PDB file of C-alpha atoms in Angstrom:
ATOM      1  CA  UNK F   1     -43.095  48.370 190.108  1.00 82.00           C
ATOM      2  CA  UNK F   2     -43.046  45.470 187.687  1.00 82.00           C
ATOM      3  CA  UNK F   3     -45.215  43.393 190.057  1.00 88.00           C
ATOM      4  CA  UNK F   4     -47.781  46.202 190.335  1.00 88.00           C
ATOM      5  CA  UNK F   5     -48.069  46.479 186.539  1.00 90.00           C
ATOM      6  CA  UNK F   6     -48.392  42.723 186.238  1.00 90.00           C
ATOM      7  CA  UNK F   7     -51.252  42.678 188.763  1.00 92.00           C
ATOM      8  CA  UNK F   8     -53.048  45.549 187.018  1.00 92.00           C
ATOM      9  CA  UNK F   9     -52.786  43.828 183.620  1.00 93.00           C
ATOM     10  CA  UNK F  10     -53.896  40.488 185.101  1.00 94.00           C
ATOM     11  CA  UNK F  11     -56.877  42.152 186.757  1.00 94.00           C
ATOM     12  CA  UNK F  12     -57.822  43.873 183.483  1.00 95.00           C
ATOM     13  CA  UNK F  13     -57.635  40.553 181.620  1.00 94.00           C
ATOM     14  CA  UNK F  14     -59.829  38.793 184.205  1.00 93.00           C
ATOM     15  CA  UNK F  15     -62.407  41.606 184.169  1.00 93.00           C
ATOM     16  CA  UNK F  16     -62.482  41.585 180.365  1.00 89.00           C
ATOM     17  CA  UNK F  17     -62.845  37.799 180.188  1.00 86.00           C
ATOM     18  CA  UNK F  18     -65.700  37.768 182.709  1.00 84.00           C
ATOM     19  CA  UNK F  19     -67.451  40.652 180.949  1.00 83.00           C
ATOM     20  CA  UNK F  20     -67.182  38.962 177.551  1.00 79.00           C
ATOM     21  CA  UNK F  21     -68.398  35.625 178.865  1.00 76.00           C
ATOM     22  CA  UNK F  22     -71.388  37.185 180.607  1.00 74.00           C
ATOM     23  CA  UNK F  23     -72.415  39.584 177.855  1.00 73.00           C
ATOM     24  CA  UNK F  24     -71.565  37.768 174.649  1.00 66.00           C
ATOM     25  CA  UNK F  25     -70.918  34.169 175.461  1.00 60.00           C
ATOM     26  CA  UNK F  26     -73.154  31.156 175.795  1.00 60.00           C
ATOM     27  CA  UNK F  27     -76.513  30.432 174.292  1.00 62.00           C
ATOM     28  CA  UNK F  28     -79.088  33.123 173.825  1.00 64.00           C
ATOM     29  CA  UNK F  29     -81.823  31.151 175.595  1.00 67.00           C
ATOM     30  CA  UNK F  30     -82.139  31.310 179.378  1.00 69.00           C
ATOM     31  CA  UNK F  31     -81.379  28.304 181.498  1.00 64.00           C
ATOM     32  CA  UNK F  32     -84.328  25.987 182.041  1.00 71.00           C
ATOM     33  CA  UNK F  33     -85.943  25.948 185.469  1.00 72.00           C
ATOM     34  CA  UNK F  34     -84.661  23.193 187.691  1.00 64.00           C
ATOM     35  CA  UNK F  35     -87.123  20.466 188.556  1.00 68.00           C
ATOM     36  CA  UNK F  36     -88.256  20.883 192.157  1.00 66.00           C
ATOM     37  CA  UNK F  37     -87.542  18.060 194.510  1.00 67.00           C
ATOM     38  CA  UNK F  38     -90.663  16.056 195.247  1.00 70.00           C
ATOM     39  CA  UNK F  39     -91.384  14.444 198.576  1.00 67.00           C
ATOM     40  CA  UNK F  40     -91.225  10.698 198.315  1.00 70.00           C
ATOM     41  CA  UNK F  41     -93.494   9.959 201.247  1.00 70.00           C
ATOM     42  CA  UNK F  42     -92.045   6.997 203.162  1.00 72.00           C
ATOM     43  CA  UNK F  43     -94.966   7.002 205.600  1.00 77.00           C
ATOM     44  CA  UNK F  44     -96.873   3.748 205.062  1.00 82.00           C
ATOM     45  CA  UNK F  45    -100.565   3.786 204.207  1.00 83.00           C
ATOM     46  CA  UNK F  46    -101.142   0.091 204.897  1.00 87.00           C
ATOM     47  CA  UNK F  47    -100.041   0.063 208.559  1.00 83.00           C
ATOM     48  CA  UNK F  48     -99.592   2.464 211.481  1.00 80.00           C
ATOM     49  CA  UNK F  49     -96.588   4.767 211.359  1.00 79.00           C
ATOM     50  CA  UNK F  50     -93.637   3.506 213.370  1.00 78.00           C
ATOM     51  CA  UNK F  51     -90.632   5.288 214.857  1.00 77.00           C
ATOM     52  CA  UNK F  52     -88.361   4.198 211.993  1.00 80.00           C
ATOM     53  CA  UNK F  53     -90.780   5.702 209.467  1.00 79.00           C
ATOM     54  CA  UNK F  54     -90.567   9.085 211.166  1.00 79.00           C
ATOM     55  CA  UNK F  55     -86.768   8.822 211.425  1.00 76.00           C
ATOM     56  CA  UNK F  56     -86.570   8.120 207.676  1.00 78.00           C
ATOM     57  CA  UNK F  57     -88.792  11.069 206.762  1.00 78.00           C
ATOM     58  CA  UNK F  58     -86.781  13.698 204.884  1.00 77.00           C
ATOM     59  CA  UNK F  59     -88.318  16.773 203.315  1.00 76.00           C
ATOM     60  CA  UNK F  60     -86.960  18.184 200.048  1.00 76.00           C
ATOM     61  CA  UNK F  61     -85.325  21.568 200.344  1.00 75.00           C
ATOM     62  CA  UNK F  62     -87.015  24.470 198.565  1.00 73.00           C
ATOM     63  CA  UNK F  63     -85.903  28.040 197.950  1.00 73.00           C
ATOM     64  CA  UNK F  64     -86.970  29.227 201.397  1.00 74.00           C
ATOM     65  CA  UNK F  65     -86.446  26.073 203.434  1.00 77.00           C
ATOM     66  CA  UNK F  66     -88.871  23.185 203.174  1.00 77.00           C
ATOM     67  CA  UNK F  67     -92.051  23.063 201.114  1.00 78.00           C
ATOM     68  CA  UNK F  68     -94.741  23.955 203.610  1.00 80.00           C
ATOM     69  CA  UNK F  69     -97.365  21.772 201.924  1.00 82.00           C
ATOM     70  CA  UNK F  70     -95.197  18.651 202.323  1.00 83.00           C
ATOM     71  CA  UNK F  71     -94.475  19.403 205.974  1.00 83.00           C
ATOM     72  CA  UNK F  72     -98.137  20.217 206.689  1.00 84.00           C
ATOM     73  CA  UNK F  73     -99.300  16.974 205.044  1.00 85.00           C
ATOM     74  CA  UNK F  74     -96.824  14.841 206.978  1.00 85.00           C
ATOM     75  CA  UNK F  75     -97.573  16.545 210.297  1.00 85.00           C
ATOM     76  CA  UNK F  76    -101.320  16.309 209.704  1.00 85.00           C
ATOM     77  CA  UNK F  77    -101.036  12.609 209.010  1.00 86.00           C
ATOM     78  CA  UNK F  78     -98.846  11.998 212.049  1.00 87.00           C
ATOM     79  CA  UNK F  79    -101.239  14.004 214.215  1.00 86.00           C
ATOM     80  CA  UNK F  80    -104.218  11.971 213.010  1.00 86.00           C
ATOM     81  CA  UNK F  81    -102.453   8.679 213.701  1.00 87.00           C
ATOM     82  CA  UNK F  82    -101.340   9.832 217.148  1.00 88.00           C
ATOM     83  CA  UNK F  83    -104.937  10.880 217.887  1.00 89.00           C
ATOM     84  CA  UNK F  84    -106.192   7.445 216.821  1.00 89.00           C
ATOM     85  CA  UNK F  85    -103.606   5.753 219.026  1.00 89.00           C
ATOM     86  CA  UNK F  86    -104.503   7.954 221.993  1.00 89.00           C
ATOM     87  CA  UNK F  87    -108.182   7.069 221.571  1.00 91.00           C
ATOM     88  CA  UNK F  88    -107.313   3.370 221.294  1.00 93.00           C
ATOM     89  CA  UNK F  89    -105.120   3.561 224.415  1.00 93.00           C
ATOM     90  CA  UNK F  90    -107.924   5.307 226.326  1.00 93.00           C
ATOM     91  CA  UNK F  91    -110.399   2.587 225.253  1.00 95.00           C
ATOM     92  CA  UNK F  92    -108.000  -0.161 226.319  1.00 95.00           C
ATOM     93  CA  UNK F  93    -107.324   1.514 229.677  1.00 95.00           C
ATOM     94  CA  UNK F  94    -111.069   1.837 230.296  1.00 94.00           C
ATOM     95  CA  UNK F  95    -111.596  -1.810 229.400  1.00 95.00           C
ATOM     96  CA  UNK F  96    -108.698  -2.838 231.649  1.00 94.00           C
ATOM     97  CA  UNK F  97    -110.063  -0.803 234.556  1.00 93.00           C
ATOM     98  CA  UNK F  98    -113.488  -2.424 234.047  1.00 91.00           C
ATOM     99  CA  UNK F  99    -111.941  -5.891 233.940  1.00 91.00           C
ATOM    100  CA  UNK F 100    -109.949  -5.208 237.113  1.00 90.00           C
ATOM    101  CA  UNK F 101    -113.050  -3.918 238.885  1.00 89.00           C
ATOM    102  CA  UNK F 102    -115.030  -6.989 237.817  1.00 87.00           C
ATOM    103  CA  UNK F 103    -112.184  -9.249 238.922  1.00 85.00           C
ATOM    104  CA  UNK F 104    -111.966  -7.481 242.268  1.00 80.00           C
ATOM    105  CA  UNK F 105    -115.755  -7.752 242.796  1.00 81.00           C
ATOM    106  CA  UNK F 106    -115.672 -11.455 241.919  1.00 78.00           C
ATOM    107  CA  UNK F 107    -112.837 -12.109 244.334  1.00 74.00           C
ATOM    108  CA  UNK F 108    -114.718 -10.263 247.118  1.00 72.00           C
ATOM    109  CA  UNK F 109    -117.771 -12.479 246.590  1.00 74.00           C
ATOM    110  CA  UNK F 110    -115.673 -15.602 246.848  1.00 71.00           C
ATOM    111  CA  UNK F 111    -113.708 -14.453 249.902  1.00 65.00           C
ATOM    112  CA  UNK F 112    -115.597 -11.675 251.724  1.00 61.00           C
ATOM    113  CA  UNK F 113    -113.239 -11.704 254.714  1.00 60.00           C
ATOM    114  CA  UNK F 114    -110.225 -10.876 252.485  1.00 55.00           C
ATOM    115  CA  UNK F 115    -111.832  -7.698 251.111  1.00 50.00           C
ATOM    116  CA  UNK F 116    -111.913  -5.880 254.465  1.00 52.00           C
TER     117      UNK F 116
END
C-alpha cells in the first residue's frame, strides 16, 4: 500500500511540474524559427560533373523530406550534362565510323584482291 501511495504522489508531482513549466515557465516570446538548411552545391560549374561529385551530393533535410527545388535543380543539371555527353559520344562515334569507312576504302584501293 505504501508503494502505491508513493507512486501516486510521485505521479502528481511530475504532472504538476510539467504543467507549471509549460503554462507559466520560460520566456513569453515564442521560439525563433530555425534556419533552414541550404544546399551547398558541390557540383562544379567549371568542368563536367564526375562520379565523385554525384557521390558527394547531399541534400538538406526539410520538414517533409528533401527540398524539392534543390533536388529538381540538381537533377536538371545532371540531365543536361548527360544529354551533352550523349550528343558528344554520338558525334564521336559517327566520326569514328566515317574514319573507319575511309580507312577501309583506302585499303581496298591499295590492295583490291584483299577486299574480296
